[in-house]
Coordinates of C-alpha atoms in Angstrom, one line a residue:
M1 CA -20.7 36.6 -112.3
T2 CA -22.0 39.8 -113.7
P3 CA -25.2 39.7 -115.8
T4 CA -24.6 38.9 -119.4
T5 CA -25.3 41.6 -122.0
V6 CA -25.2 41.3 -125.7
D7 CA -25.4 44.3 -128.0
A8 CA -28.3 44.4 -130.4
P9 CA -27.3 44.7 -134.1
G10 CA -27.2 48.3 -135.5
F11 CA -29.1 49.7 -138.4
P12 CA -26.7 48.4 -141.2
E13 CA -26.8 44.9 -139.8
R14 CA -30.6 44.9 -139.4
Y15 CA -31.1 46.3 -142.9
R16 CA -28.9 43.6 -144.4
A17 CA -31.0 41.1 -142.4
I18 CA -34.3 42.3 -144.0
Q19 CA -32.6 42.4 -147.5
S20 CA -31.7 38.8 -147.2
R21 CA -35.0 37.9 -145.4
D22 CA -33.0 36.2 -142.6
R23 CA -35.4 34.2 -140.5
R24 CA -33.1 33.9 -137.5
F25 CA -33.8 37.6 -136.7
D26 CA -37.6 37.1 -136.6
G27 CA -38.8 38.1 -133.1
Q28 CA -35.6 40.0 -132.4
F29 CA -36.8 43.2 -133.9
V30 CA -39.5 44.5 -136.3
T31 CA -39.2 46.7 -139.4
A32 CA -41.5 49.7 -139.5
V33 CA -42.1 51.4 -142.9
R34 CA -43.0 55.0 -142.7
S35 CA -44.5 55.2 -146.2
T36 CA -47.1 52.4 -145.5
R37 CA -47.3 52.7 -141.7
I38 CA -46.9 48.9 -141.4
Y39 CA -44.3 46.9 -139.5
C40 CA -43.0 43.5 -140.5
R41 CA -40.8 40.7 -139.3
P42 CA -37.3 40.6 -140.9
S43 CA -38.1 37.7 -143.1
C44 CA -41.3 39.3 -144.6
P45 CA -41.5 38.2 -148.3
A46 CA -42.7 41.7 -149.4
R47 CA -40.4 44.0 -151.4
T48 CA -37.6 45.4 -149.2
P49 CA -38.4 49.0 -148.4
K50 CA -36.0 51.9 -149.1
E51 CA -33.5 52.6 -146.4
E52 CA -34.8 56.1 -145.8
N53 CA -38.3 54.8 -145.1
V54 CA -37.3 52.2 -142.5
T55 CA -37.3 52.5 -138.7
F56 CA -36.4 49.5 -136.5
F57 CA -38.1 48.8 -133.2
A58 CA -37.0 46.3 -130.6
T59 CA -40.6 45.3 -129.9
S60 CA -43.9 45.3 -131.7
A61 CA -45.3 47.3 -128.8
A62 CA -43.0 50.2 -129.7
A63 CA -44.2 50.0 -133.2
H64 CA -47.8 50.1 -132.0
E65 CA -47.1 53.1 -129.9
A66 CA -45.5 54.9 -132.9
G67 CA -48.7 54.4 -134.9
Y68 CA -47.8 51.3 -137.0
R69 CA -49.9 48.2 -137.5
A70 CA -48.9 44.6 -138.1
C71 CA -48.3 43.3 -141.6
K72 CA -51.1 41.0 -142.8
R73 CA -48.8 39.0 -144.9
C74 CA -46.0 38.0 -142.5
L75 CA -47.8 38.4 -139.1
P76 CA -44.9 39.5 -137.0
E77 CA -46.7 38.6 -133.8
A78 CA -46.4 34.9 -134.8
A79 CA -42.6 35.0 -134.6
P80 CA -40.7 33.4 -131.7
G81 CA -39.8 35.7 -128.9
S82 CA -36.5 37.6 -128.7
P83 CA -33.6 35.8 -127.1
L84 CA -32.3 39.1 -125.7
W85 CA -34.5 39.0 -122.6
D86 CA -32.7 35.8 -121.5
V87 CA -29.2 36.8 -122.7
R88 CA -29.4 40.2 -120.9
G89 CA -29.6 40.5 -117.2
D90 CA -30.4 44.2 -116.7
V91 CA -33.7 45.6 -115.4
V92 CA -35.2 45.9 -118.9
A93 CA -34.7 42.2 -119.6
R94 CA -36.0 41.3 -116.2
A95 CA -39.1 43.4 -116.8
M96 CA -39.7 41.8 -120.1
R97 CA -39.6 38.3 -118.6
L98 CA -42.1 39.3 -115.9
I99 CA -44.4 41.0 -118.4
A100 CA -44.4 37.8 -120.5
D101 CA -45.3 35.9 -117.3
G102 CA -48.4 38.1 -116.9
V103 CA -47.3 40.1 -113.8
V104 CA -48.7 43.4 -115.2
D105 CA -52.1 41.7 -115.9
R106 CA -52.2 40.3 -112.4
E107 CA -50.6 43.0 -110.3
G108 CA -50.5 46.1 -112.5
V109 CA -47.5 48.3 -113.1
P110 CA -47.0 49.0 -109.4
G111 CA -46.6 45.2 -108.8
L112 CA -44.1 44.9 -111.6
A113 CA -42.1 47.9 -110.3
R114 CA -42.2 46.5 -106.8
R115 CA -40.7 43.2 -107.9
L116 CA -37.9 45.0 -109.7
G117 CA -37.2 47.4 -106.9
Y118 CA -38.1 50.6 -108.8
S119 CA -40.8 53.2 -108.7
S120 CA -43.5 52.8 -111.3
R121 CA -42.6 56.1 -112.9
H122 CA -38.9 55.3 -113.1
L123 CA -39.5 51.8 -114.5
T124 CA -41.9 53.3 -117.1
R125 CA -39.2 55.8 -118.1
L126 CA -36.5 53.1 -118.4
L127 CA -38.7 50.9 -120.7
A128 CA -39.9 53.8 -122.8
T129 CA -36.4 55.1 -123.3
E130 CA -34.9 51.8 -124.4
L131 CA -37.8 50.0 -126.0
G132 CA -40.1 52.9 -127.1
A133 CA -43.0 51.5 -125.0
G134 CA -44.0 51.4 -121.4
P135 CA -45.1 48.4 -119.4
L136 CA -48.8 48.8 -120.2
A137 CA -48.1 48.9 -123.9
L138 CA -45.7 45.9 -123.7
A139 CA -48.3 43.9 -121.8
R140 CA -51.0 44.9 -124.3
A141 CA -48.7 43.6 -127.1
H142 CA -48.4 40.2 -125.3
R143 CA -52.2 40.0 -125.0
A144 CA -52.5 40.7 -128.7
H145 CA -50.0 38.0 -129.5
T146 CA -51.8 35.4 -127.4
A147 CA -55.2 36.4 -128.9
R148 CA -53.8 36.1 -132.5
A149 CA -52.5 32.6 -131.7
L150 CA -55.9 31.5 -130.4
L151 CA -57.8 33.1 -133.3
V152 CA -55.8 31.3 -135.9
G153 CA -55.0 28.1 -134.0
T154 CA -58.3 27.2 -132.3
D155 CA -62.1 27.3 -132.7
M156 CA -62.6 29.0 -129.4
S157 CA -65.3 31.7 -129.2
S158 CA -64.2 35.3 -129.3
A159 CA -65.4 35.8 -125.7
D160 CA -63.3 32.9 -124.5
I161 CA -60.3 34.2 -126.5
A162 CA -60.7 37.7 -125.1
F163 CA -60.5 36.5 -121.5
S164 CA -57.9 33.8 -122.2
A165 CA -55.6 36.4 -123.6
G166 CA -56.0 38.7 -120.6
F167 CA -58.3 41.3 -121.9
S168 CA -60.8 42.8 -119.4
S169 CA -63.7 43.0 -121.9
I170 CA -64.7 41.8 -125.3
R171 CA -64.8 45.4 -126.5
Q172 CA -61.1 46.0 -125.4
F173 CA -60.2 42.7 -127.2
T174 CA -61.9 43.8 -130.4
E175 CA -60.4 47.3 -130.4
T176 CA -56.9 46.0 -129.7
I177 CA -57.0 43.4 -132.5
G178 CA -58.3 46.1 -134.9
E179 CA -55.6 48.5 -133.9
V180 CA -52.7 46.0 -134.0
F181 CA -53.6 43.9 -137.0
G182 CA -55.8 46.4 -139.0
M183 CA -58.7 44.0 -139.1
P184 CA -61.4 42.7 -136.8
P185 CA -61.0 39.3 -135.0
R186 CA -63.4 37.6 -137.4
E187 CA -61.4 38.6 -140.4
L188 CA -58.1 37.6 -138.8
R189 CA -59.5 34.2 -138.1
A190 CA -60.7 33.8 -141.6
R191 CA -57.2 34.3 -142.9
R192 CA -55.8 31.4 -141.0
P193 CA -54.2 28.5 -143.0
A194 CA -56.4 25.6 -144.0
G195 CA -56.2 22.8 -141.4
N196 CA -55.7 25.0 -138.4
G197 CA -58.2 24.9 -135.5
A198 CA -59.1 22.6 -132.7
D199 CA -60.9 20.0 -134.8
A200 CA -58.1 19.6 -137.2
A201 CA -55.5 19.4 -134.5
G202 CA -57.5 16.7 -132.7
A203 CA -58.0 18.6 -129.5
A204 CA -60.7 17.2 -127.1
A205 CA -63.5 19.3 -125.7
G206 CA -62.1 21.9 -123.3
E207 CA -58.5 21.6 -124.6
I208 CA -56.4 24.3 -126.3
D209 CA -54.1 23.0 -129.0
L210 CA -51.5 25.5 -130.5
A211 CA -48.4 25.4 -132.6
L212 CA -45.3 26.8 -130.7
P213 CA -43.2 29.1 -132.9
V214 CA -39.5 28.0 -132.7
R215 CA -36.3 29.4 -134.1
G216 CA -34.6 26.4 -135.6
P217 CA -32.7 24.1 -135.6
I218 CA -33.8 22.5 -132.4
D219 CA -32.5 19.3 -130.6
T220 CA -35.7 17.6 -129.8
I221 CA -34.0 14.3 -128.9
G222 CA -32.1 16.1 -126.1
L223 CA -35.1 18.1 -124.9
F224 CA -37.6 15.2 -124.6
G225 CA -34.9 12.9 -123.4
W226 CA -33.9 15.3 -120.6
M227 CA -37.6 15.9 -119.6
R228 CA -38.3 12.1 -119.4
A229 CA -35.1 11.4 -117.5
H230 CA -36.1 14.0 -114.8
A231 CA -39.9 13.4 -114.8
V232 CA -41.4 13.1 -111.3
P233 CA -43.5 10.0 -111.1
G234 CA -47.2 10.9 -110.5
A235 CA -46.7 14.5 -111.6
E236 CA -45.0 14.3 -115.0
V237 CA -45.1 11.9 -118.0
G238 CA -42.6 11.9 -120.8
D239 CA -41.5 9.8 -123.8
D240 CA -39.4 10.3 -126.9
R241 CA -41.8 12.7 -128.6
S242 CA -43.8 14.4 -125.8
F243 CA -43.8 15.6 -122.2
A244 CA -46.9 16.3 -120.0
R245 CA -47.5 17.4 -116.5
V246 CA -49.7 19.4 -114.2
V247 CA -48.7 22.7 -112.8
R248 CA -49.9 25.3 -110.3
L249 CA -50.7 28.6 -112.0
P250 CA -52.1 31.9 -110.5
G251 CA -55.7 31.0 -111.4
G252 CA -55.5 27.4 -110.4
P253 CA -54.1 24.1 -111.6
A254 CA -53.5 23.3 -115.3
W255 CA -52.4 20.4 -117.4
F256 CA -50.3 20.7 -120.5
E257 CA -48.5 18.5 -123.0
V258 CA -45.7 19.5 -125.5
R259 CA -45.4 17.1 -128.3
L260 CA -43.5 16.8 -131.6
A261 CA -46.2 16.4 -134.2
D262 CA -45.9 14.4 -137.4
D263 CA -45.4 17.5 -139.4
G264 CA -42.4 18.5 -137.4
R265 CA -44.1 21.2 -135.4
L266 CA -43.9 21.5 -131.6
R267 CA -47.4 21.8 -130.3
L268 CA -48.9 22.7 -127.0
R269 CA -52.0 21.0 -125.7
A270 CA -53.5 22.4 -122.5
R271 CA -56.4 22.3 -120.1
L272 CA -56.7 25.2 -117.7
G273 CA -58.6 25.8 -114.5
A274 CA -58.7 29.5 -115.4
L275 CA -58.6 30.7 -119.0
A276 CA -56.8 33.9 -118.0
D277 CA -53.7 31.8 -117.2
L278 CA -53.1 30.8 -120.8
G279 CA -50.7 33.6 -121.6
T280 CA -48.7 32.8 -118.5
L281 CA -48.6 29.1 -119.3
I282 CA -47.4 29.7 -122.9
A283 CA -44.6 31.9 -121.6
R284 CA -43.5 29.4 -119.0
V285 CA -43.6 26.5 -121.5
R286 CA -41.5 28.5 -123.8
R287 CA -39.0 29.1 -121.0
L288 CA -39.1 25.4 -120.0
F289 CA -38.2 24.3 -123.5
D290 CA -35.9 27.3 -124.2
L291 CA -37.8 28.0 -127.4
D292 CA -36.7 31.7 -127.7
A293 CA -33.0 30.8 -128.0
D294 CA -31.0 31.9 -131.1
P295 CA -29.4 28.5 -131.9
L296 CA -27.5 29.7 -135.0
A297 CA -25.8 32.4 -133.0
V298 CA -25.0 29.9 -130.2
D299 CA -23.8 27.2 -132.6
E300 CA -21.7 29.6 -134.6
A301 CA -19.9 30.9 -131.4
L302 CA -19.2 27.5 -129.9
S303 CA -18.1 25.8 -133.2
R304 CA -15.3 28.3 -133.5
H305 CA -13.4 26.2 -130.9
P306 CA -12.0 23.0 -132.4
E307 CA -12.8 21.0 -129.2
L308 CA -16.5 21.7 -129.5
A309 CA -16.9 21.9 -133.3
S310 CA -17.7 18.2 -133.7
A311 CA -20.2 18.2 -130.8
V312 CA -22.0 21.2 -132.3
A313 CA -22.1 19.6 -135.8
A314 CA -23.5 16.4 -134.3
I315 CA -26.1 18.2 -132.1
P316 CA -27.2 21.5 -133.7
G317 CA -29.7 23.6 -132.0
V318 CA -29.0 22.4 -128.5
R319 CA -31.3 23.8 -125.8
V320 CA -30.9 24.4 -122.0
P321 CA -34.2 23.3 -120.2
G322 CA -35.7 26.0 -118.0
A323 CA -38.1 25.8 -115.1
I324 CA -41.9 25.8 -115.1
D325 CA -42.0 26.8 -111.3
A326 CA -39.0 28.4 -109.6
D327 CA -39.8 27.2 -106.1
E328 CA -40.3 23.7 -107.2
M329 CA -37.0 23.8 -109.2
L330 CA -35.0 24.8 -106.1
L331 CA -36.6 22.1 -103.9
R332 CA -36.1 19.4 -106.5
A333 CA -32.5 20.4 -106.9
M334 CA -31.9 20.1 -103.2
I335 CA -33.7 16.8 -102.9
G336 CA -31.4 15.4 -105.7
Q337 CA -28.1 16.5 -104.1
Q338 CA -25.6 13.7 -103.5
I339 CA -27.9 10.9 -104.7
S340 CA -28.5 9.2 -108.0
V341 CA -31.1 10.4 -110.4
A342 CA -33.2 7.2 -109.8
S343 CA -33.1 7.9 -106.1
A344 CA -34.0 11.5 -106.5
R345 CA -37.0 10.7 -108.8
T346 CA -38.2 8.1 -106.3
M347 CA -38.0 10.5 -103.4
Q348 CA -39.7 13.3 -105.4
G349 CA -42.4 10.9 -106.5
H350 CA -43.0 9.7 -103.0
L351 CA -43.1 13.3 -101.8
T352 CA -45.7 14.1 -104.5
A353 CA -47.8 11.0 -103.7
Q354 CA -47.9 11.8 -100.0
L355 CA -48.1 15.6 -100.0
G356 CA -49.1 16.6 -103.5
E357 CA -52.6 17.7 -104.5
P358 CA -54.3 15.2 -106.8
V359 CA -56.0 16.9 -109.8
T360 CA -58.1 15.5 -112.6
I361 CA -57.9 18.4 -115.0
G362 CA -55.8 16.3 -117.5
P363 CA -56.6 13.2 -119.5
E364 CA -55.2 11.1 -116.6
P365 CA -55.0 11.7 -112.9
L366 CA -51.8 13.4 -111.7
S367 CA -50.7 15.3 -108.7
L368 CA -49.2 18.8 -108.3
F369 CA -45.8 18.8 -106.8
P370 CA -46.3 19.8 -103.1
D371 CA -46.5 23.5 -102.3
P372 CA -43.6 24.8 -100.2
A373 CA -45.9 25.5 -97.3
V374 CA -46.9 21.8 -97.1
I375 CA -43.3 20.6 -97.4
A376 CA -42.3 23.0 -94.6
E377 CA -45.1 21.6 -92.4
R378 CA -44.9 17.9 -93.2
G379 CA -41.8 17.3 -95.1
H380 CA -39.9 15.8 -92.2
E381 CA -42.6 13.0 -92.1
V382 CA -41.9 12.0 -95.7
L383 CA -38.4 12.9 -96.7
R384 CA -35.7 10.4 -96.2
G385 CA -31.9 10.7 -96.0
P386 CA -29.3 12.5 -93.9
A387 CA -30.9 14.6 -91.2
A388 CA -28.9 17.7 -92.2
R389 CA -30.2 17.6 -95.8
M390 CA -33.8 17.0 -94.8
R391 CA -33.6 19.8 -92.3
A392 CA -32.2 22.1 -94.9
I393 CA -35.0 21.2 -97.4
V394 CA -37.7 21.9 -94.9
E395 CA -36.1 25.2 -93.8
V396 CA -35.8 26.4 -97.4
A397 CA -39.5 25.3 -98.1
G398 CA -40.5 27.4 -95.0
A399 CA -38.6 30.4 -96.3
L400 CA -40.3 30.1 -99.7
A401 CA -43.7 29.8 -98.1
N402 CA -43.4 32.8 -95.8
G403 CA -41.7 35.0 -98.4
T404 CA -38.3 35.2 -96.7
L405 CA -36.8 33.7 -99.8
T406 CA -38.3 34.6 -103.2
L407 CA -37.4 33.3 -106.6
G408 CA -38.7 34.1 -110.1
P409 CA -37.7 34.9 -113.7
G410 CA -37.4 38.6 -112.9
D411 CA -34.6 38.2 -110.3
D412 CA -31.2 39.8 -110.7
G413 CA -28.8 36.9 -111.2
V414 CA -26.1 38.1 -108.8
E415 CA -28.6 38.9 -106.0
Q416 CA -30.5 35.6 -106.5
R417 CA -27.2 33.7 -106.2
Q418 CA -26.3 35.5 -103.0
R419 CA -29.7 34.9 -101.4
L420 CA -29.5 31.2 -102.2
L421 CA -25.9 30.8 -100.9
A422 CA -27.1 32.4 -97.6
M423 CA -29.4 29.5 -97.0
R424 CA -28.3 26.4 -95.2
G425 CA -27.8 23.4 -97.5
I426 CA -27.4 25.4 -100.7
G427 CA -23.9 25.5 -102.2
P428 CA -22.5 27.0 -105.4
W429 CA -23.6 24.1 -107.7
T430 CA -27.2 24.3 -106.6
A431 CA -27.3 28.1 -106.7
D432 CA -25.8 28.2 -110.2
Y433 CA -28.0 25.3 -111.5
V434 CA -31.1 27.1 -110.3
R435 CA -29.9 30.4 -111.9
M436 CA -29.4 28.5 -115.2
R437 CA -32.8 26.9 -115.1
V438 CA -35.0 29.6 -113.5
L439 CA -33.5 32.7 -115.1
G440 CA -32.5 31.1 -118.4
D441 CA -29.0 32.6 -117.9
P442 CA -27.0 31.4 -121.0
D443 CA -23.6 31.9 -119.3
V444 CA -23.5 29.6 -116.3
L445 CA -20.7 27.1 -115.8
L446 CA -20.9 24.3 -113.2
P447 CA -17.3 23.3 -112.5
G448 CA -18.4 21.0 -109.7
D449 CA -20.5 18.8 -112.0
V450 CA -18.8 15.4 -112.5
A451 CA -20.7 14.4 -115.6
A452 CA -20.0 17.7 -117.3
R453 CA -16.3 17.3 -116.7
A454 CA -16.4 13.7 -117.9
G455 CA -18.0 15.0 -121.1
A456 CA -15.4 17.8 -121.4
A457 CA -12.7 15.2 -121.2
A458 CA -14.3 13.2 -124.0
L459 CA -14.2 16.4 -126.1
G460 CA -10.6 17.2 -125.3
V461 CA -11.3 20.0 -122.9
P462 CA -9.4 20.1 -119.5
S463 CA -11.5 18.2 -117.0
D464 CA -10.0 19.3 -113.7
P465 CA -12.1 22.0 -112.0
A466 CA -9.5 24.8 -112.4
G467 CA -8.6 23.9 -116.0
F468 CA -12.2 23.3 -116.9
T469 CA -13.2 26.7 -115.6
A470 CA -10.3 28.6 -117.2
W471 CA -10.7 27.0 -120.6
S472 CA -14.5 27.6 -120.6
E473 CA -14.1 31.3 -120.1
R474 CA -13.5 31.7 -123.8
L475 CA -17.1 30.4 -124.4
A476 CA -18.8 33.4 -122.8
P477 CA -21.6 34.3 -123.1
W478 CA -22.8 30.8 -124.0
R479 CA -21.4 28.6 -121.3
S480 CA -24.8 27.2 -120.3
Y481 CA -25.1 25.8 -123.9
A482 CA -21.5 24.5 -123.6
M483 CA -22.7 22.7 -120.4
A484 CA -25.4 21.0 -122.4
H485 CA -22.8 19.7 -124.9
Y486 CA -20.6 18.6 -122.1
W487 CA -23.5 16.6 -120.5
Y488 CA -24.4 15.1 -123.9
A489 CA -20.8 14.0 -124.4
A490 CA -20.7 12.2 -121.1
P491 CA -21.0 8.4 -121.2
V492 CA -24.1 8.4 -118.9
T493 CA -26.0 10.5 -121.4
Q494 CA -24.7 8.7 -124.5
A495 CA -26.5 5.6 -123.2
W496 CA -29.8 7.1 -124.3
R497 CA -28.8 9.7 -126.9
S498 CA -26.9 7.3 -129.3
P499 CA -29.8 4.8 -129.8
A500 CA -32.2 7.7 -130.3
E501 CA -30.0 9.4 -132.9
T502 CA -29.4 6.1 -134.7
A503 CA -33.1 5.5 -135.1
A504 CA -33.7 9.1 -136.1
A505 CA -31.0 8.9 -138.7
A506 CA -32.4 5.8 -140.2
V507 CA -35.8 7.5 -140.6
V508 CA -34.3 10.6 -142.2
S509 CA -32.3 8.5 -144.7
R510 CA -35.5 7.2 -146.3
P511 CA -36.8 9.2 -149.3
R512 CA -39.5 11.7 -148.3
R513 CA -42.6 11.9 -150.4
S514 CA -42.8 15.7 -150.4
S515 CA -40.3 18.6 -150.1
R516 CA -43.0 21.1 -149.2
T517 CA -41.6 23.7 -146.8
A518 CA -43.1 24.3 -143.4
P519 CA -44.9 27.5 -142.4
T520 CA -42.7 30.4 -141.5
D521 CA -43.5 30.2 -137.8
V522 CA -42.3 26.6 -137.5
A523 CA -38.6 25.9 -137.1
A524 CA -36.9 22.8 -138.4
A525 CA -36.8 19.8 -136.0
V526 CA -33.3 18.8 -137.0
V527 CA -32.1 15.2 -136.3
S528 CA -28.8 15.0 -134.4
R529 CA -26.5 12.4 -135.8
P530 CA -22.8 11.5 -135.2
R531 CA -20.3 12.4 -137.9
R532 CA -22.8 14.5 -139.8
S533 CA -21.9 17.5 -141.9
S534 CA -21.6 20.8 -140.2
R535 CA -23.8 22.3 -142.9
T536 CA -26.7 24.3 -141.5
V537 CA -30.1 22.8 -142.2
P538 CA -32.4 25.5 -143.5
T539 CA -35.0 26.6 -140.9
D540 CA -37.8 26.3 -143.4
V541 CA -37.4 22.6 -144.0
V542 CA -39.0 20.2 -141.6
V543 CA -37.2 16.9 -140.8
N544 CA -39.1 14.6 -138.4
D545 CA -37.3 13.4 -135.3
V546 CA -38.1 9.8 -134.4
A547 CA -36.4 8.3 -131.4
I548 CA -36.7 4.9 -129.8
D549 CA -37.9 4.4 -126.2
L550 CA -35.5 5.3 -123.5
P551 CA -34.3 2.3 -121.6
A552 CA -35.3 2.4 -117.9
A553 CA -31.7 1.8 -116.9
A554 CA -30.5 4.7 -119.0
A555 CA -33.2 7.0 -117.6
T556 CA -31.8 6.7 -114.2
T557 CA -28.5 8.1 -115.2
A558 CA -29.3 10.6 -117.9
S559 CA -28.8 13.7 -115.8
P560 CA -25.6 14.9 -114.3
P561 CA -24.5 13.3 -111.0
R562 CA -24.9 15.6 -108.0
P563 CA -22.0 17.6 -106.7
E564 CA -19.9 17.0 -103.6
S565 CA -21.6 17.7 -100.3
E566 CA -23.4 21.0 -99.9
I567 CA -25.0 20.1 -96.7
P568 CA -23.1 21.1 -93.5
S569 CA -22.4 18.3 -91.2

């Protein structure tokens, strides 16, 4: 499958968006006003500038380079990220995913160019031509975004914020904040809303607690249910409103928790071994929870088809979970082939207990999922199952450890799939599933997935592999999101979705004491209910999701059954 590309809206469409203050475009572009030398997010409440004074930029970095500074009223750096970098599969999108992951800060522009297979000069030219800013300017904008979030969301010292955001010195941090936001860090912090900060958020000493901007609506029942159903014992912990785990980052281990707060916000709580990893962690968490998606565009496209209209109305804002670690994602997918979810989790938990690295950075002891090098060396002692599958897992772990096989968010989708299929024990289902989760590719279909085809049949879609594939072609470029709806329509998933939705609907039906709208950087947490109206819930209204505990029996069947054999006999 060729990489998906979606054209960005033109000037007339963007100008209409700022006239209507359409929040769904926040983060997708910025509006620069030549008369004031200020740039804003599309939903900025300020008076709409005249057409002749407006220039649109794809990124805030391009606006910085052109001499504009951020609006103090709408703070465009607080908007969710652009979904284009996942929708598109070209070199610019791949570069943007790697820049967000902190590659430029760790390896410089030569390292970024090397990962993408280009010279530094040619890559800089490509980015500057399309986005108006080179890789250094784009990385600088990401540092400014992280620093702003820490200034308004925590009580960390300026020195800690500077190094957490990736700046090499406090002076560089102060100068950048002044250039981007038109005010020093102290003044930017003083403008934060009342109630923000670590003490108000309840963060313990050494923890960072931040709100995660989200483009609503968002199906939190599905997200937290999925995470809990797949949680590796000893490494991950999930319930109906939160998910926590430990993860290996470039600077060392880290612990994080994403939770649905009482005010409807998604919040990130984290403890890091190296503060400089914070920007990387935020980017990976956003990818894990698919927070930069454009749910209104996805829902609008899918609901045009009568077979899916009721599913979209029942579950607006569906998300496709990503991956926090590409190597781990591949190995877990291979371990789970041909066995039940309960068996897969048991084996992954046993592997983590025997070969994982225990860490105490979080509030409770957990272990890191084993490094590929450790699995390559000792996996045969711990793994159980058919010899061919165990041998394939160990061989792939060895290839990941020695660099023969590399995976990451900056991969070309077609090339990544070819590399994976060349490995023993990896078939089309695994290769495409990894591409969906690691790259965030929105247009992946898994015709070999039994649960997805069962859900398709329940929705009135052809369920035989050939018919399923042919019918779903009309859903491009959003077939990954259609897969989520197929999975949620399957009987095995309804076992835990239906009770959760019933409980959530009961809570929502109670009168609310206040109709106060949420801040502009918080999306609605929309409750998914059967037979609900297809009316779109405004993204500035917060509705709390409350779901009951997932039964243990349902948790063992909540993810799709594994495909037919991919291990050669």
